mmCIF file with all atom_site columns, C-alpha atoms in Angstrom:
data_model
loop_
_atom_site.group_PDB
_atom_site.id
_atom_site.type_symbol
_atom_site.label_atom_id
_atom_site.label_alt_id
_atom_site.label_comp_id
_atom_site.label_asym_id
_atom_site.label_entity_id
_atom_site.label_seq_id
_atom_site.pdbx_PDB_ins_code
_atom_site.Cartn_x
_atom_site.Cartn_y
_atom_site.Cartn_z
_atom_site.occupancy
_atom_site.B_iso_or_equiv
_atom_site.pdbx_formal_charge
_atom_site.auth_seq_id
_atom_site.auth_comp_id
_atom_site.auth_asym_id
_atom_site.auth_atom_id
_atom_site.pdbx_PDB_model_num
ATOM 1   C CA . ALA D 1 1   ? 0.000   0.000  0.000   1.00 0.00 ? 1   ALA D CA 1
ATOM 2   C CA . GLN D 1 2   ? 1.081   3.514  -0.726  1.00 0.00 ? 2   GLN D CA 1
ATOM 3   C CA . SER D 1 3   ? 1.788   5.846  2.191   1.00 0.00 ? 3   SER D CA 1
ATOM 4   C CA . VAL D 1 4   ? 3.486   9.137  3.012   1.00 0.00 ? 4   VAL D CA 1
ATOM 5   C CA . THR D 1 5   ? 5.288   10.335 6.112   1.00 0.00 ? 5   THR D CA 1
ATOM 6   C CA . GLN D 1 6   ? 5.694   14.017 6.837   1.00 0.00 ? 6   GLN D CA 1
ATOM 7   C CA . LEU D 1 7   ? 8.714   14.254 9.056   1.00 0.00 ? 7   LEU D CA 1
ATOM 8   C CA . ASP D 1 8   ? 7.870   17.518 10.820  1.00 0.00 ? 8   ASP D CA 1
ATOM 9   C CA . SER D 1 9   ? 4.525   18.424 12.320  1.00 0.00 ? 9   SER D CA 1
ATOM 10  C CA . HIS D 1 10  ? 5.561   22.062 12.741  1.00 0.00 ? 10  HIS D CA 1
ATOM 11  C CA . VAL D 1 11  ? 8.194   24.211 11.019  1.00 0.00 ? 11  VAL D CA 1
ATOM 12  C CA . SER D 1 12  ? 9.014   27.822 11.877  1.00 0.00 ? 12  SER D CA 1
ATOM 13  C CA . VAL D 1 13  ? 11.147  30.049 9.651   1.00 0.00 ? 13  VAL D CA 1
ATOM 14  C CA . SER D 1 14  ? 11.858  33.750 9.502   1.00 0.00 ? 14  SER D CA 1
ATOM 15  C CA . GLU D 1 15  ? 10.448  35.810 6.661   1.00 0.00 ? 15  GLU D CA 1
ATOM 16  C CA . GLY D 1 16  ? 12.881  35.861 3.755   1.00 0.00 ? 16  GLY D CA 1
ATOM 17  C CA . THR D 1 17  ? 14.663  32.617 4.705   1.00 0.00 ? 17  THR D CA 1
ATOM 18  C CA . PRO D 1 18  ? 14.355  29.254 2.902   1.00 0.00 ? 18  PRO D CA 1
ATOM 19  C CA . VAL D 1 19  ? 11.565  26.794 3.590   1.00 0.00 ? 19  VAL D CA 1
ATOM 20  C CA . LEU D 1 20  ? 12.006  23.012 3.661   1.00 0.00 ? 20  LEU D CA 1
ATOM 21  C CA . LEU D 1 21  ? 9.060   20.708 4.366   1.00 0.00 ? 21  LEU D CA 1
ATOM 22  C CA . ARG D 1 22  ? 9.976   17.036 4.297   1.00 0.00 ? 22  ARG D CA 1
ATOM 23  C CA . CYS D 1 23  ? 7.975   14.124 2.924   1.00 0.00 ? 23  CYS D CA 1
ATOM 24  C CA . ASN D 1 24  ? 8.957   10.492 2.452   1.00 0.00 ? 24  ASN D CA 1
ATOM 25  C CA . TYR D 1 25  ? 6.777   8.068  0.565   1.00 0.00 ? 25  TYR D CA 1
ATOM 26  C CA . SER D 1 26  ? 6.347   4.342  0.429   1.00 0.00 ? 26  SER D CA 1
ATOM 27  C CA . SER D 1 27  ? 5.155   2.799  -2.796  1.00 0.00 ? 27  SER D CA 1
ATOM 28  C CA . SER D 1 28  ? 5.534   -0.427 -4.706  1.00 0.00 ? 28  SER D CA 1
ATOM 29  C CA . TYR D 1 29  ? 5.737   1.500  -7.979  1.00 0.00 ? 29  TYR D CA 1
ATOM 30  C CA . SER D 1 30  ? 6.632   5.004  -9.126  1.00 0.00 ? 30  SER D CA 1
ATOM 31  C CA . PRO D 1 31  ? 3.688   6.984  -7.848  1.00 0.00 ? 31  PRO D CA 1
ATOM 32  C CA . SER D 1 32  ? 2.138   10.314 -8.561  1.00 0.00 ? 32  SER D CA 1
ATOM 33  C CA . LEU D 1 33  ? 2.758   12.658 -5.633  1.00 0.00 ? 33  LEU D CA 1
ATOM 34  C CA . PHE D 1 34  ? 1.060   15.872 -4.634  1.00 0.00 ? 34  PHE D CA 1
ATOM 35  C CA . TRP D 1 35  ? 1.517   18.732 -2.219  1.00 0.00 ? 35  TRP D CA 1
ATOM 36  C CA . TYR D 1 36  ? -1.601  20.554 -1.051  1.00 0.00 ? 36  TYR D CA 1
ATOM 37  C CA . VAL D 1 37  ? -1.804  23.724 1.041   1.00 0.00 ? 37  VAL D CA 1
ATOM 38  C CA . GLN D 1 38  ? -4.525  24.691 3.501   1.00 0.00 ? 38  GLN D CA 1
ATOM 39  C CA . HIS D 1 39  ? -4.766  28.259 4.719   1.00 0.00 ? 39  HIS D CA 1
ATOM 40  C CA . PRO D 1 40  ? -6.596  28.855 8.014   1.00 0.00 ? 40  PRO D CA 1
ATOM 41  C CA . ASN D 1 41  ? -10.303 27.996 7.874   1.00 0.00 ? 41  ASN D CA 1
ATOM 42  C CA . LYS D 1 42  ? -10.105 27.216 4.169   1.00 0.00 ? 42  LYS D CA 1
ATOM 43  C CA . GLY D 1 43  ? -10.282 24.196 1.938   1.00 0.00 ? 43  GLY D CA 1
ATOM 44  C CA . LEU D 1 44  ? -7.176  22.638 0.441   1.00 0.00 ? 44  LEU D CA 1
ATOM 45  C CA . GLN D 1 45  ? -5.547  23.822 -2.775  1.00 0.00 ? 45  GLN D CA 1
ATOM 46  C CA . LEU D 1 46  ? -3.139  21.983 -5.048  1.00 0.00 ? 46  LEU D CA 1
ATOM 47  C CA . LEU D 1 47  ? 0.391   23.380 -4.762  1.00 0.00 ? 47  LEU D CA 1
ATOM 48  C CA . LEU D 1 48  ? 2.152   21.046 -7.184  1.00 0.00 ? 48  LEU D CA 1
ATOM 49  C CA . LYS D 1 49  ? 2.078   17.541 -8.649  1.00 0.00 ? 49  LYS D CA 1
ATOM 50  C CA . TYR D 1 50  ? 4.712   15.006 -9.700  1.00 0.00 ? 50  TYR D CA 1
ATOM 51  C CA . THR D 1 51  ? 3.799   12.572 -12.470 1.00 0.00 ? 51  THR D CA 1
ATOM 52  C CA . SER D 1 52  ? 7.224   11.266 -13.616 1.00 0.00 ? 52  SER D CA 1
ATOM 53  C CA . ALA D 1 53  ? 7.647   13.773 -16.442 1.00 0.00 ? 53  ALA D CA 1
ATOM 54  C CA . ALA D 1 54  ? 10.377  15.670 -14.553 1.00 0.00 ? 54  ALA D CA 1
ATOM 55  C CA . THR D 1 55  ? 11.900  15.084 -11.131 1.00 0.00 ? 55  THR D CA 1
ATOM 56  C CA . LEU D 1 56  ? 11.917  18.796 -10.232 1.00 0.00 ? 56  LEU D CA 1
ATOM 57  C CA . VAL D 1 57  ? 8.401   20.137 -10.118 1.00 0.00 ? 57  VAL D CA 1
ATOM 58  C CA . LYS D 1 58  ? 7.508   23.811 -9.905  1.00 0.00 ? 58  LYS D CA 1
ATOM 59  C CA . GLY D 1 59  ? 4.273   24.854 -8.249  1.00 0.00 ? 59  GLY D CA 1
ATOM 60  C CA . ILE D 1 60  ? 2.375   27.962 -7.393  1.00 0.00 ? 60  ILE D CA 1
ATOM 61  C CA . ASN D 1 61  ? 3.652   30.797 -5.170  1.00 0.00 ? 61  ASN D CA 1
ATOM 62  C CA . GLY D 1 62  ? 7.327   29.982 -5.784  1.00 0.00 ? 62  GLY D CA 1
ATOM 63  C CA . PHE D 1 63  ? 7.269   26.491 -4.275  1.00 0.00 ? 63  PHE D CA 1
ATOM 64  C CA . GLU D 1 64  ? 8.985   23.514 -5.840  1.00 0.00 ? 64  GLU D CA 1
ATOM 65  C CA . ALA D 1 65  ? 9.595   19.883 -4.967  1.00 0.00 ? 65  ALA D CA 1
ATOM 66  C CA . GLU D 1 66  ? 12.138  17.310 -6.084  1.00 0.00 ? 66  GLU D CA 1
ATOM 67  C CA . PHE D 1 67  ? 11.269  13.648 -6.515  1.00 0.00 ? 67  PHE D CA 1
ATOM 68  C CA . LYS D 1 68  ? 14.212  11.465 -5.380  1.00 0.00 ? 68  LYS D CA 1
ATOM 69  C CA . LYS D 1 69  ? 13.517  7.811  -5.991  1.00 0.00 ? 69  LYS D CA 1
ATOM 70  C CA . SER D 1 70  ? 16.723  6.627  -4.307  1.00 0.00 ? 70  SER D CA 1
ATOM 71  C CA . GLU D 1 71  ? 15.706  8.424  -1.101  1.00 0.00 ? 71  GLU D CA 1
ATOM 72  C CA . THR D 1 72  ? 11.932  7.887  -1.535  1.00 0.00 ? 72  THR D CA 1
ATOM 73  C CA . SER D 1 73  ? 11.516  11.580 -0.806  1.00 0.00 ? 73  SER D CA 1
ATOM 74  C CA . PHE D 1 74  ? 9.466   14.437 -2.194  1.00 0.00 ? 74  PHE D CA 1
ATOM 75  C CA . HIS D 1 75  ? 10.500  17.455 -0.134  1.00 0.00 ? 75  HIS D CA 1
ATOM 76  C CA . LEU D 1 76  ? 8.874   20.845 -0.658  1.00 0.00 ? 76  LEU D CA 1
ATOM 77  C CA . THR D 1 77  ? 11.087  23.939 -0.800  1.00 0.00 ? 77  THR D CA 1
ATOM 78  C CA . LYS D 1 78  ? 10.886  27.680 -1.338  1.00 0.00 ? 78  LYS D CA 1
ATOM 79  C CA . PRO D 1 79  ? 13.927  29.980 -1.487  1.00 0.00 ? 79  PRO D CA 1
ATOM 80  C CA . SER D 1 80  ? 12.408  32.854 0.481   1.00 0.00 ? 80  SER D CA 1
ATOM 81  C CA . ALA D 1 81  ? 9.458   32.620 2.855   1.00 0.00 ? 81  ALA D CA 1
ATOM 82  C CA . HIS D 1 82  ? 6.672   35.178 2.793   1.00 0.00 ? 82  HIS D CA 1
ATOM 83  C CA . MET D 1 83  ? 4.163   35.887 5.533   1.00 0.00 ? 83  MET D CA 1
ATOM 84  C CA . SER D 1 84  ? 1.386   34.644 3.262   1.00 0.00 ? 84  SER D CA 1
ATOM 85  C CA . ASP D 1 85  ? 3.017   31.177 3.220   1.00 0.00 ? 85  ASP D CA 1
ATOM 86  C CA . ALA D 1 86  ? 1.825   30.513 6.774   1.00 0.00 ? 86  ALA D CA 1
ATOM 87  C CA . ALA D 1 87  ? -0.479  27.510 6.374   1.00 0.00 ? 87  ALA D CA 1
ATOM 88  C CA . GLU D 1 88  ? -0.670  23.747 6.737   1.00 0.00 ? 88  GLU D CA 1
ATOM 89  C CA . TYR D 1 89  ? 0.917   21.637 4.020   1.00 0.00 ? 89  TYR D CA 1
ATOM 90  C CA . PHE D 1 90  ? 0.001   18.080 3.116   1.00 0.00 ? 90  PHE D CA 1
ATOM 91  C CA . CYS D 1 91  ? 1.982   15.537 1.136   1.00 0.00 ? 91  CYS D CA 1
ATOM 92  C CA . VAL D 1 92  ? -0.366  13.175 -0.720  1.00 0.00 ? 92  VAL D CA 1
ATOM 93  C CA . VAL D 1 93  ? -0.065  9.911  -2.655  1.00 0.00 ? 93  VAL D CA 1
ATOM 94  C CA . PRO D 1 94  ? -2.750  8.001  -4.565  1.00 0.00 ? 94  PRO D CA 1
ATOM 95  C CA . SER D 1 95  ? -3.787  4.764  -2.889  1.00 0.00 ? 95  SER D CA 1
ATOM 96  C CA . ASN D 1 96  ? -4.292  2.963  -6.148  1.00 0.00 ? 96  ASN D CA 1
ATOM 97  C CA . PHE D 1 97  ? -3.656  3.381  -9.827  1.00 0.00 ? 97  PHE D CA 1
ATOM 98  C CA . GLY D 1 98  ? -6.720  5.490  -10.490 1.00 0.00 ? 98  GLY D CA 1
ATOM 99  C CA . ASN D 1 99  ? -6.045  8.606  -8.409  1.00 0.00 ? 99  ASN D CA 1
ATOM 100 C CA . GLU D 1 100 ? -9.555  8.504  -6.958  1.00 0.00 ? 100 GLU D CA 1
ATOM 101 C CA . LYS D 1 101 ? -8.346  7.414  -3.506  1.00 0.00 ? 101 LYS D CA 1
ATOM 102 C CA . LEU D 1 102 ? -5.672  9.617  -1.990  1.00 0.00 ? 102 LEU D CA 1
ATOM 103 C CA . THR D 1 103 ? -3.676  9.059  1.194   1.00 0.00 ? 103 THR D CA 1
ATOM 104 C CA . PHE D 1 104 ? -2.767  12.251 3.033   1.00 0.00 ? 104 PHE D CA 1
ATOM 105 C CA . GLY D 1 105 ? 0.182   12.792 5.299   1.00 0.00 ? 105 GLY D CA 1
ATOM 106 C CA . THR D 1 106 ? -0.508  14.149 8.760   1.00 0.00 ? 106 THR D CA 1
ATOM 107 C CA . GLY D 1 107 ? 0.440   17.659 7.718   1.00 0.00 ? 107 GLY D CA 1
ATOM 108 C CA . THR D 1 108 ? 3.153   20.217 8.508   1.00 0.00 ? 108 THR D CA 1
ATOM 109 C CA . ARG D 1 109 ? 2.144   23.550 9.961   1.00 0.00 ? 109 ARG D CA 1
ATOM 110 C CA . LEU D 1 110 ? 4.403   26.322 8.647   1.00 0.00 ? 110 LEU D CA 1
ATOM 111 C CA . THR D 1 111 ? 4.803   29.419 10.792  1.00 0.00 ? 111 THR D CA 1
ATOM 112 C CA . ILE D 1 112 ? 6.528   32.512 9.421   1.00 0.00 ? 112 ILE D CA 1
ATOM 113 C CA . ILE D 1 113 ? 8.316   34.740 11.939  1.00 0.00 ? 113 ILE D CA 1
ATOM 114 C CA . PRO D 1 114 ? 8.283   38.451 10.997  1.00 0.00 ? 114 PRO D CA 1
ATOM 115 C CA . ASN N 2 1   ? -17.120 30.188 -10.698 1.00 0.00 ? 1   ASN N CA 1
ATOM 116 C CA . ALA N 2 2   ? -18.606 28.141 -7.832  1.00 0.00 ? 2   ALA N CA 1
ATOM 117 C CA . GLY N 2 3   ? -16.416 24.991 -7.954  1.00 0.00 ? 3   GLY N CA 1
ATOM 118 C CA . VAL N 2 4   ? -17.317 22.742 -5.003  1.00 0.00 ? 4   VAL N CA 1
ATOM 119 C CA . THR N 2 5   ? -20.024 23.985 -2.664  1.00 0.00 ? 5   THR N CA 1
ATOM 120 C CA . GLN N 2 6   ? -20.657 22.460 0.753   1.00 0.00 ? 6   GLN N CA 1
ATOM 121 C CA . THR N 2 7   ? -23.517 23.179 3.129   1.00 0.00 ? 7   THR N CA 1
ATOM 122 C CA . PRO N 2 8   ? -23.893 23.782 5.986   1.00 0.00 ? 8   PRO N CA 1
ATOM 123 C CA . LYS N 2 9   ? -20.605 25.377 7.094   1.00 0.00 ? 9   LYS N CA 1
ATOM 124 C CA . PHE N 2 10  ? -21.341 24.776 10.766  1.00 0.00 ? 10  PHE N CA 1
ATOM 125 C CA . GLN N 2 11  ? -23.635 22.318 12.539  1.00 0.00 ? 11  GLN N CA 1
ATOM 126 C CA . VAL N 2 12  ? -24.173 21.201 16.113  1.00 0.00 ? 12  VAL N CA 1
ATOM 127 C CA . LEU N 2 13  ? -25.943 17.901 16.709  1.00 0.00 ? 13  LEU N CA 1
ATOM 128 C CA . LYS N 2 14  ? -26.944 15.872 19.709  1.00 0.00 ? 14  LYS N CA 1
ATOM 129 C CA . THR N 2 15  ? -25.895 12.244 19.951  1.00 0.00 ? 15  THR N CA 1
ATOM 130 C CA . GLY N 2 16  ? -28.294 10.070 17.967  1.00 0.00 ? 16  GLY N CA 1
ATOM 131 C CA . GLN N 2 17  ? -29.540 12.792 15.636  1.00 0.00 ? 17  GLN N CA 1
ATOM 132 C CA . SER N 2 18  ? -29.244 12.421 11.897  1.00 0.00 ? 18  SER N CA 1
ATOM 133 C CA . MET N 2 19  ? -28.225 14.936 9.283   1.00 0.00 ? 19  MET N CA 1
ATOM 134 C CA . THR N 2 20  ? -27.003 15.288 5.729   1.00 0.00 ? 20  THR N CA 1
ATOM 135 C CA . LEU N 2 21  ? -24.009 17.291 4.555   1.00 0.00 ? 21  LEU N CA 1
ATOM 136 C CA . GLN N 2 22  ? -24.606 18.541 1.049   1.00 0.00 ? 22  GLN N CA 1
ATOM 137 C CA . CYS N 2 23  ? -21.952 18.756 -1.670  1.00 0.00 ? 23  CYS N CA 1
ATOM 138 C CA . ALA N 2 24  ? -22.348 20.015 -5.218  1.00 0.00 ? 24  ALA N CA 1
ATOM 139 C CA . GLN N 2 25  ? -19.809 20.623 -7.990  1.00 0.00 ? 25  GLN N CA 1
ATOM 140 C CA . ASP N 2 26  ? -20.261 22.404 -11.288 1.00 0.00 ? 26  ASP N CA 1
ATOM 141 C CA . MET N 2 27  ? -17.110 21.210 -13.081 1.00 0.00 ? 27  MET N CA 1
ATOM 142 C CA . ASN N 2 28  ? -18.605 17.996 -14.510 1.00 0.00 ? 28  ASN N CA 1
ATOM 143 C CA . HIS N 2 29  ? -16.053 15.950 -12.581 1.00 0.00 ? 29  HIS N CA 1
ATOM 144 C CA . GLU N 2 30  ? -16.446 12.189 -12.484 1.00 0.00 ? 30  GLU N CA 1
ATOM 145 C CA . TYR N 2 31  ? -14.822 11.662 -9.104  1.00 0.00 ? 31  TYR N CA 1
ATOM 146 C CA . MET N 2 32  ? -16.238 12.970 -5.860  1.00 0.00 ? 32  MET N CA 1
ATOM 147 C CA . SER N 2 33  ? -15.160 12.165 -2.335  1.00 0.00 ? 33  SER N CA 1
ATOM 148 C CA . TRP N 2 34  ? -15.680 12.992 1.316   1.00 0.00 ? 34  TRP N CA 1
ATOM 149 C CA . TYR N 2 35  ? -12.843 13.402 3.813   1.00 0.00 ? 35  TYR N CA 1
ATOM 150 C CA . ARG N 2 36  ? -12.770 14.163 7.483   1.00 0.00 ? 36  ARG N CA 1
ATOM 151 C CA . GLN N 2 37  ? -9.992  16.205 9.053   1.00 0.00 ? 37  GLN N CA 1
ATOM 152 C CA . ASP N 2 38  ? -8.978  15.700 12.656  1.00 0.00 ? 38  ASP N CA 1
ATOM 153 C CA . PRO N 2 39  ? -6.014  17.320 14.451  1.00 0.00 ? 39  PRO N CA 1
ATOM 154 C CA . GLY N 2 40  ? -2.743  15.496 13.855  1.00 0.00 ? 40  GLY N CA 1
ATOM 155 C CA . MET N 2 41  ? -4.314  12.958 11.504  1.00 0.00 ? 41  MET N CA 1
ATOM 156 C CA . GLY N 2 42  ? -4.405  14.715 8.163   1.00 0.00 ? 42  GLY N CA 1
ATOM 157 C CA . LEU N 2 43  ? -7.409  13.982 5.983   1.00 0.00 ? 43  LEU N CA 1
ATOM 158 C CA . ARG N 2 44  ? -8.976  10.543 5.914   1.00 0.00 ? 44  ARG N CA 1
ATOM 159 C CA . LEU N 2 45  ? -11.191 9.284  3.124   1.00 0.00 ? 45  LEU N CA 1
ATOM 160 C CA . ILE N 2 46  ? -14.744 8.376  4.173   1.00 0.00 ? 46  ILE N CA 1
ATOM 161 C CA . HIS N 2 47  ? -16.479 7.473  0.890   1.00 0.00 ? 47  HIS N CA 1
ATOM 162 C CA . TYR N 2 48  ? -15.874 8.172  -2.741  1.00 0.00 ? 48  TYR N CA 1
ATOM 163 C CA . SER N 2 49  ? -17.622 7.901  -6.088  1.00 0.00 ? 49  SER N CA 1
ATOM 164 C CA . VAL N 2 50  ? -16.217 7.409  -9.581  1.00 0.00 ? 50  VAL N CA 1
ATOM 165 C CA . GLY N 2 51  ? -19.461 8.374  -11.305 1.00 0.00 ? 51  GLY N CA 1
ATOM 166 C CA . ALA N 2 52  ? -23.227 8.628  -10.954 1.00 0.00 ? 52  ALA N CA 1
ATOM 167 C CA . GLY N 2 53  ? -24.649 5.483  -9.390  1.00 0.00 ? 53  GLY N CA 1
ATOM 168 C CA . ILE N 2 54  ? -21.256 4.217  -8.182  1.00 0.00 ? 54  ILE N CA 1
ATOM 169 C CA . THR N 2 55  ? -19.941 4.629  -4.648  1.00 0.00 ? 55  THR N CA 1
ATOM 170 C CA . ASP N 2 56  ? -17.329 2.866  -2.551  1.00 0.00 ? 56  ASP N CA 1
ATOM 171 C CA . GLN N 2 57  ? -15.913 2.946  0.943   1.00 0.00 ? 57  GLN N CA 1
ATOM 172 C CA . GLY N 2 58  ? -12.765 4.723  1.940   1.00 0.00 ? 58  GLY N CA 1
ATOM 173 C CA . GLU N 2 59  ? -10.610 4.399  5.036   1.00 0.00 ? 59  GLU N CA 1
ATOM 174 C CA . VAL N 2 60  ? -13.202 5.390  7.680   1.00 0.00 ? 60  VAL N CA 1
ATOM 175 C CA . PRO N 2 61  ? -16.718 4.639  6.326   1.00 0.00 ? 61  PRO N CA 1
ATOM 176 C CA . ASN N 2 62  ? -18.469 3.444  9.492   1.00 0.00 ? 62  ASN N CA 1
ATOM 177 C CA . GLY N 2 63  ? -21.395 5.629  10.544  1.00 0.00 ? 63  GLY N CA 1
ATOM 178 C CA . TYR N 2 64  ? -21.693 7.357  7.170   1.00 0.00 ? 64  TYR N CA 1
ATOM 179 C CA . ASN N 2 65  ? -23.774 6.729  4.047   1.00 0.00 ? 65  ASN N CA 1
ATOM 180 C CA . VAL N 2 66  ? -23.498 8.272  0.601   1.00 0.00 ? 66  VAL N CA 1
ATOM 181 C CA . SER N 2 67  ? -25.324 8.177  -2.708  1.00 0.00 ? 67  SER N CA 1
ATOM 182 C CA . ARG N 2 68  ? -24.580 9.618  -6.146  1.00 0.00 ? 68  ARG N CA 1
ATOM 183 C CA . SER N 2 69  ? -27.739 10.028 -8.181  1.00 0.00 ? 69  SER N CA 1
ATOM 184 C CA . THR N 2 70  ? -26.313 12.808 -10.369 1.00 0.00 ? 70  THR N CA 1
ATOM 185 C CA . THR N 2 71  ? -22.833 13.853 -11.508 1.00 0.00 ? 71  THR N CA 1
ATOM 186 C CA . GLU N 2 72  ? -23.160 17.133 -9.607  1.00 0.00 ? 72  GLU N CA 1
ATOM 187 C CA . ASP N 2 73  ? -24.278 16.025 -6.132  1.00 0.00 ? 73  ASP N CA 1
ATOM 188 C CA . PHE N 2 74  ? -22.711 13.777 -3.490  1.00 0.00 ? 74  PHE N CA 1
ATOM 189 C CA . PRO N 2 75  ? -24.433 14.061 -0.100  1.00 0.00 ? 75  PRO N CA 1
ATOM 190 C CA . LEU N 2 76  ? -22.987 12.531 3.073   1.00 0.00 ? 76  LEU N CA 1
ATOM 191 C CA . ARG N 2 77  ? -25.478 11.191 5.621   1.00 0.00 ? 77  ARG N CA 1
ATOM 192 C CA . LEU N 2 78  ? -24.933 10.607 9.317   1.00 0.00 ? 78  LEU N CA 1
ATOM 193 C CA . LEU N 2 79  ? -27.736 8.302  10.418  1.00 0.00 ? 79  LEU N CA 1
ATOM 194 C CA . SER N 2 80  ? -27.090 8.403  14.171  1.00 0.00 ? 80  SER N CA 1
ATOM 195 C CA . ALA N 2 81  ? -24.469 10.947 15.147  1.00 0.00 ? 81  ALA N CA 1
ATOM 196 C CA . ALA N 2 82  ? -21.823 10.089 17.738  1.00 0.00 ? 82  ALA N CA 1
ATOM 197 C CA . PRO N 2 83  ? -19.311 12.378 19.509  1.00 0.00 ? 83  PRO N CA 1
ATOM 198 C CA . SER N 2 84  ? -16.509 10.577 17.603  1.00 0.00 ? 84  SER N CA 1
ATOM 199 C CA . GLN N 2 85  ? -17.909 12.142 14.433  1.00 0.00 ? 85  GLN N CA 1
ATOM 200 C CA . THR N 2 86  ? -17.066 15.637 15.640  1.00 0.00 ? 86  THR N CA 1
ATOM 201 C CA . SER N 2 87  ? -14.743 16.809 12.885  1.00 0.00 ? 87  SER N CA 1
ATOM 202 C CA . VAL N 2 88  ? -14.314 19.062 9.889   1.00 0.00 ? 88  VAL N CA 1
ATOM 203 C CA . TYR N 2 89  ? -15.653 17.469 6.729   1.00 0.00 ? 89  TYR N CA 1
ATOM 204 C CA . PHE N 2 90  ? -14.422 18.240 3.239   1.00 0.00 ? 90  PHE N CA 1
ATOM 205 C CA . CYS N 2 91  ? -15.996 17.335 -0.044  1.00 0.00 ? 91  CYS N CA 1
ATOM 206 C CA . ALA N 2 92  ? -13.753 17.177 -3.102  1.00 0.00 ? 92  ALA N CA 1
ATOM 207 C CA . SER N 2 93  ? -14.071 16.482 -6.793  1.00 0.00 ? 93  SER N CA 1
ATOM 208 C CA . SER N 2 94  ? -11.563 15.649 -9.494  1.00 0.00 ? 94  SER N CA 1
ATOM 209 C CA . ASN N 2 95  ? -11.345 14.574 -13.084 1.00 0.00 ? 95  ASN N CA 1
ATOM 210 C CA . ARG N 2 96  ? -9.958  11.264 -14.210 1.00 0.00 ? 96  ARG N CA 1
ATOM 211 C CA . LEU N 2 97  ? -7.065  12.687 -16.212 1.00 0.00 ? 97  LEU N CA 1
ATOM 212 C CA . THR N 2 98  ? -5.301  15.055 -13.843 1.00 0.00 ? 98  THR N CA 1
ATOM 213 C CA . GLY N 2 99  ? -6.234  13.660 -10.451 1.00 0.00 ? 99  GLY N CA 1
ATOM 214 C CA . GLU N 2 100 ? -6.196  17.172 -8.991  1.00 0.00 ? 100 GLU N CA 1
ATOM 215 C CA . LEU N 2 101 ? -8.691  17.481 -6.160  1.00 0.00 ? 101 LEU N CA 1
ATOM 216 C CA . PHE N 2 102 ? -10.850 20.588 -5.855  1.00 0.00 ? 102 PHE N CA 1
ATOM 217 C CA . PHE N 2 103 ? -12.081 21.056 -2.303  1.00 0.00 ? 103 PHE N CA 1
ATOM 218 C CA . GLY N 2 104 ? -15.060 22.737 -0.758  1.00 0.00 ? 104 GLY N CA 1
ATOM 219 C CA . GLU N 2 105 ? -14.477 25.084 2.159   1.00 0.00 ? 105 GLU N CA 1
ATOM 220 C CA . GLY N 2 106 ? -15.440 22.502 4.748   1.00 0.00 ? 106 GLY N CA 1
ATOM 221 C CA . SER N 2 107 ? -18.256 21.788 7.183   1.00 0.00 ? 107 SER N CA 1
ATOM 222 C CA . ARG N 2 108 ? -17.498 21.911 10.890  1.00 0.00 ? 108 ARG N CA 1
ATOM 223 C CA . LEU N 2 109 ? -19.644 19.399 12.764  1.00 0.00 ? 109 LEU N CA 1
ATOM 224 C CA . THR N 2 110 ? -19.895 19.150 16.548  1.00 0.00 ? 110 THR N CA 1
ATOM 225 C CA . VAL N 2 111 ? -21.739 16.241 18.148  1.00 0.00 ? 111 VAL N CA 1
ATOM 226 C CA . LEU N 2 112 ? -22.613 16.720 21.809  1.00 0.00 ? 112 LEU N CA 1
#
């Protein structure tokens, strides 16, 4: 079965410094992988998606993620944090081949320090 | 530009009461799903549907029923609410090709 592990439940960074949110996955085949973002009291929004076309994936709001098969990782990064990046971030993997069942990580809450 | 619409946004129930959370999407998506979000547990899939007339169970289906009579609507029913069902519920839809989920804004349910 496919699964994801988000290694940090809470990350705090200062505004203007780099962001790193870590995600490891477990899969018996090369999966699709997603990062979703949830701002306070809102629904979730797709940040970026990996589908094997390229290992470095660029998303919205300056975020990107690199798929590393040898490390089974899909870490999310941003060079310079902005106050508006404060949110909860979820790493997600499909549970089967059809993408209709997704398994969410437990989430990482990102706090930005002014 | 509605996307996925959930109602109600807030609801308080007493143990044993029943209710239906409504979900509608206007993007003609085949897939629709219901998730619950609890602190420290991420989102967990309750039920999902791959098209009108077809539904299946997710990770935590007990205590919930669904039906999909049209492409647009996917209501979630709690037949006899329990305090363990206190949660925030999200409806989502997606198309077969991209797999990108579009979420509603959530329904916060409290069961006393």
